[in-house]
Structures are given as C-alpha cells and as structure tokens.
Amino acid sequence: MSTAWAVVEASGGTVIATSTNGQFAHYTAPMTTGTFHLQAISNFGMARYLPQPGTIHVIDPSLVTIATSTSQVTMVHNYSGPVPVITALATPITNAKVLWFIVEPGFTGPGLINLIPDFTSNRCEVSYGGDAGLDRLPGKLFHIRIQSVEVPTVWADIPVAVQ
C-alpha cells in the first residue's frame, strides 16, 4: 500500500512524502498564521480508506512567550530551607517544553550551581553546594535562561542574586 499526502487548504503550506511508501511526510508551514488540515490518502482511494485529517495550527513565532513562576531568585548564605524551584511554560504553542541554562560561564559545576530540570512538568530545581559553593562563585549575580524547545529564538532570563 502507498500513501499520498495533501494539504486541504490551497494556502496551507506543502507536504511531501519522505519515504517510498508514503508512511512519513514532511510538512512546511505557510508564511501566514492559521489552522490547516493534512490528509493522507491510500492508493486504494478515498472509498477504501478515509482517515481523519490532521489539524495543524501555525503560530507566528513572535507571539510565543515564556511564562515563569518567578521573576527573580535570591540565594542566601546559611539558608537551610528548600532549594529554589522555577516553573516555566512556552505559550501559545502545543510543545510548551523548555530547556534550562545558566548564561554566565563559571557558575556551574561540582559544588557550584546545578540546574535539575524535570522535563515532564517544566520545573527546575536550582541546587548549589552550600555556603562553600556560593563562596566559590565568580560573582554575585547570574541568570538562568529558559528557552523554548519549539522556538529556540524565544527565551526568558531570570536573575539570580547571591547574598
């Protein structure tokens, strides 16, 4: 059996089969936003096999934002409470997953600052090596960058002050 792919709307982008039997396809979105439908048709025709069209929402990347649970974090010497936890979400896209980085060099490593992300919940613990680790940091301010997986040009920076 072979499958042909089509975009239902005339201005809905293009779709090209990427395997010989059409099992896989590559969709290229149009330059305009909107909702479009992909349809797979077997070589037996529509009468034999009528799958439901797949729905694709094309969103302007400039509308994507990162929402965070906090706008800043403070790490204090001699603090014995829970480590800071940040939650973030990329919206309005379906793949709301994010990546976590420390922007400035020299703040991460054994006994220093470690980011412990939970990719299933988009949460990240900010762990550090106690007071000795804080004393070894190259400065008193750094930034945690939260970057969209789907739109890597979109990120949010959270300042972290060390006191």
Tab-separated table of C-alpha atoms in Angstrom:
chain	number	residue	atom	x	y	z
A	1	MET	CA	0.000	0.000	0.000
A	2	SER	CA	1.177	3.517	-0.787
A	3	THR	CA	0.035	6.825	0.687
A	4	ALA	CA	-0.194	10.280	-0.866
A	5	TRP	CA	-0.300	13.381	1.295
A	6	ALA	CA	-2.164	16.644	0.679
A	7	VAL	CA	-2.875	19.930	2.431
A	8	VAL	CA	-6.635	20.513	2.271
A	9	GLU	CA	-6.425	24.333	2.103
A	10	ALA	CA	-4.831	25.816	-1.023
A	11	SER	CA	-2.730	28.270	1.024
A	12	GLY	CA	-1.982	25.832	3.853
A	13	GLY	CA	1.653	25.043	3.076
A	14	THR	CA	3.151	21.969	1.437
A	15	VAL	CA	3.566	18.339	2.364
A	16	ILE	CA	5.987	15.892	0.718
A	17	ALA	CA	6.258	12.171	1.374
A	18	THR	CA	9.688	11.303	2.769
A	19	SER	CA	9.504	7.522	2.472
A	20	THR	CA	8.932	5.337	-0.587
A	21	ASN	CA	5.568	4.058	0.607
A	22	GLY	CA	4.446	7.459	1.937
A	23	GLN	CA	4.380	6.343	5.551
A	24	PHE	CA	6.227	9.517	6.599
A	25	ALA	CA	5.909	13.064	5.287
A	26	HIS	CA	7.489	16.492	5.851
A	27	TYR	CA	5.156	19.458	6.285
A	28	THR	CA	6.291	23.025	5.567
A	29	ALA	CA	4.044	25.696	7.051
A	30	PRO	CA	2.999	28.755	5.069
A	31	MET	CA	4.217	32.234	5.997
A	32	THR	CA	0.743	33.103	7.323
A	33	THR	CA	-0.813	32.005	10.587
A	34	GLY	CA	-3.937	29.867	10.638
A	35	THR	CA	-5.339	26.390	11.044
A	36	PHE	CA	-4.701	23.885	8.254
A	37	HIS	CA	-5.509	20.238	7.637
A	38	LEU	CA	-3.310	17.434	6.316
A	39	GLN	CA	-4.831	14.397	4.676
A	40	ALA	CA	-3.300	11.028	3.875
A	41	ILE	CA	-4.880	9.076	1.020
A	42	SER	CA	-4.026	5.458	0.303
A	43	ASN	CA	-3.570	4.148	-3.222
A	44	PHE	CA	-6.908	2.351	-2.709
A	45	GLY	CA	-8.563	5.787	-2.807
A	46	MET	CA	-10.898	7.604	-0.529
A	47	ALA	CA	-13.613	4.934	-0.778
A	48	ARG	CA	-11.363	2.290	0.785
A	49	TYR	CA	-9.559	4.373	3.391
A	50	LEU	CA	-10.724	7.705	4.746
A	51	PRO	CA	-8.570	8.854	7.668
A	52	GLN	CA	-9.479	11.936	9.628
A	53	PRO	CA	-7.444	14.962	8.519
A	54	GLY	CA	-4.674	16.076	10.850
A	55	THR	CA	-5.055	19.613	12.178
A	56	ILE	CA	-2.059	21.952	12.277
A	57	HIS	CA	-2.076	25.357	13.933
A	58	VAL	CA	0.556	27.720	12.505
A	59	ILE	CA	1.539	30.397	15.019
A	60	ASP	CA	3.680	33.465	14.400
A	61	PRO	CA	6.934	32.862	16.378
A	62	SER	CA	6.893	36.483	17.546
A	63	LEU	CA	3.748	35.670	19.580
A	64	VAL	CA	5.454	32.893	21.560
A	65	THR	CA	6.404	33.817	25.117
A	66	ILE	CA	7.888	32.107	28.178
A	67	ALA	CA	5.867	32.461	31.381
A	68	THR	CA	7.740	31.756	34.639
A	69	SER	CA	6.653	31.192	38.235
A	70	THR	CA	9.071	33.847	39.465
A	71	SER	CA	10.849	36.871	38.037
A	72	GLN	CA	13.968	36.554	40.230
A	73	VAL	CA	15.699	34.207	42.660
A	74	THR	CA	17.846	35.046	45.694
A	75	MET	CA	20.320	32.578	47.206
A	76	VAL	CA	21.337	33.416	50.793
A	77	HIS	CA	24.307	32.150	52.826
A	78	ASN	CA	23.400	29.984	55.843
A	79	TYR	CA	19.952	29.189	54.398
A	80	SER	CA	18.730	25.689	55.244
A	81	GLY	CA	15.287	25.655	53.595
A	82	PRO	CA	14.203	24.115	50.318
A	83	VAL	CA	16.111	24.844	47.124
A	84	PRO	CA	14.544	27.303	44.689
A	85	VAL	CA	12.205	25.745	42.125
A	86	ILE	CA	11.159	27.547	38.943
A	87	THR	CA	8.284	26.535	36.688
A	88	ALA	CA	8.131	27.762	33.099
A	89	LEU	CA	5.881	27.315	30.092
A	90	ALA	CA	6.124	28.366	26.462
A	91	THR	CA	2.794	29.607	25.112
A	92	PRO	CA	0.633	29.604	22.952
A	93	ILE	CA	2.290	26.625	21.229
A	94	THR	CA	1.433	22.948	21.688
A	95	ASN	CA	5.015	21.939	22.520
A	96	ALA	CA	5.360	24.011	25.700
A	97	LYS	CA	8.628	22.301	26.745
A	98	VAL	CA	11.637	24.395	27.709
A	99	LEU	CA	15.392	23.974	28.210
A	100	TRP	CA	17.331	25.387	31.174
A	101	PHE	CA	20.808	27.027	31.089
A	102	ILE	CA	22.975	29.301	33.181
A	103	VAL	CA	24.006	32.179	30.937
A	104	GLU	CA	27.293	33.275	32.521
A	105	PRO	CA	30.304	30.923	32.482
A	106	GLY	CA	31.913	29.697	35.687
A	107	PHE	CA	28.765	29.301	37.800
A	108	THR	CA	28.036	25.628	37.067
A	109	GLY	CA	29.923	22.521	38.062
A	110	PRO	CA	30.601	20.239	41.020
A	111	GLY	CA	29.836	22.037	44.271
A	112	LEU	CA	28.600	25.140	42.424
A	113	ILE	CA	25.201	25.786	40.828
A	114	ASN	CA	23.383	22.837	39.257
A	115	LEU	CA	20.087	23.008	37.418
A	116	ILE	CA	17.969	19.882	37.855
A	117	PRO	CA	15.145	20.070	35.300
A	118	ASP	CA	12.028	17.913	35.262
A	119	PHE	CA	11.022	17.971	31.600
A	120	THR	CA	7.641	16.359	32.251
A	121	SER	CA	6.484	19.245	34.443
A	122	ASN	CA	8.657	22.103	33.088
A	123	ARG	CA	10.052	22.624	36.586
A	124	CYS	CA	13.681	23.111	37.514
A	125	GLU	CA	15.400	22.917	40.900
A	126	VAL	CA	18.319	25.284	41.425
A	127	SER	CA	20.752	23.274	43.530
A	128	TYR	CA	24.022	24.561	44.965
A	129	GLY	CA	26.892	23.254	47.054
A	130	GLY	CA	26.014	25.106	50.262
A	131	ASP	CA	27.920	28.108	51.550
A	132	ALA	CA	31.257	26.768	50.269
A	133	GLY	CA	29.780	26.560	46.775
A	134	LEU	CA	28.345	30.061	46.981
A	135	ASP	CA	31.747	31.395	48.128
A	136	ARG	CA	33.422	29.850	45.046
A	137	LEU	CA	31.108	31.540	42.544
A	138	PRO	CA	32.802	34.088	40.253
A	139	GLY	CA	30.264	36.787	41.120
A	140	LYS	CA	27.089	37.710	42.988
A	141	LEU	CA	24.682	37.751	40.030
A	142	PHE	CA	23.943	35.275	37.265
A	143	HIS	CA	20.984	34.447	35.018
A	144	ILE	CA	19.032	31.279	34.368
A	145	ARG	CA	17.859	31.140	30.762
A	146	ILE	CA	14.662	29.281	29.954
A	147	GLN	CA	14.456	28.587	26.218
A	148	SER	CA	11.566	27.245	24.161
A	149	VAL	CA	12.292	23.843	22.603
A	150	GLU	CA	9.923	24.529	19.697
A	151	VAL	CA	11.009	28.147	19.015
A	152	PRO	CA	14.664	28.443	20.146
A	153	THR	CA	14.739	32.181	19.449
A	154	VAL	CA	12.338	32.684	22.366
A	155	TRP	CA	13.691	32.686	25.910
A	156	ALA	CA	13.331	34.330	29.317
A	157	ASP	CA	16.192	35.181	31.670
A	158	ILE	CA	15.717	35.069	35.438
A	159	PRO	CA	18.316	36.951	37.505
A	160	VAL	CA	19.745	35.072	40.491
A	161	ALA	CA	21.321	37.193	43.241
A	162	VAL	CA	23.759	35.616	45.720
A	163	GLN	CA	23.781	37.239	49.165
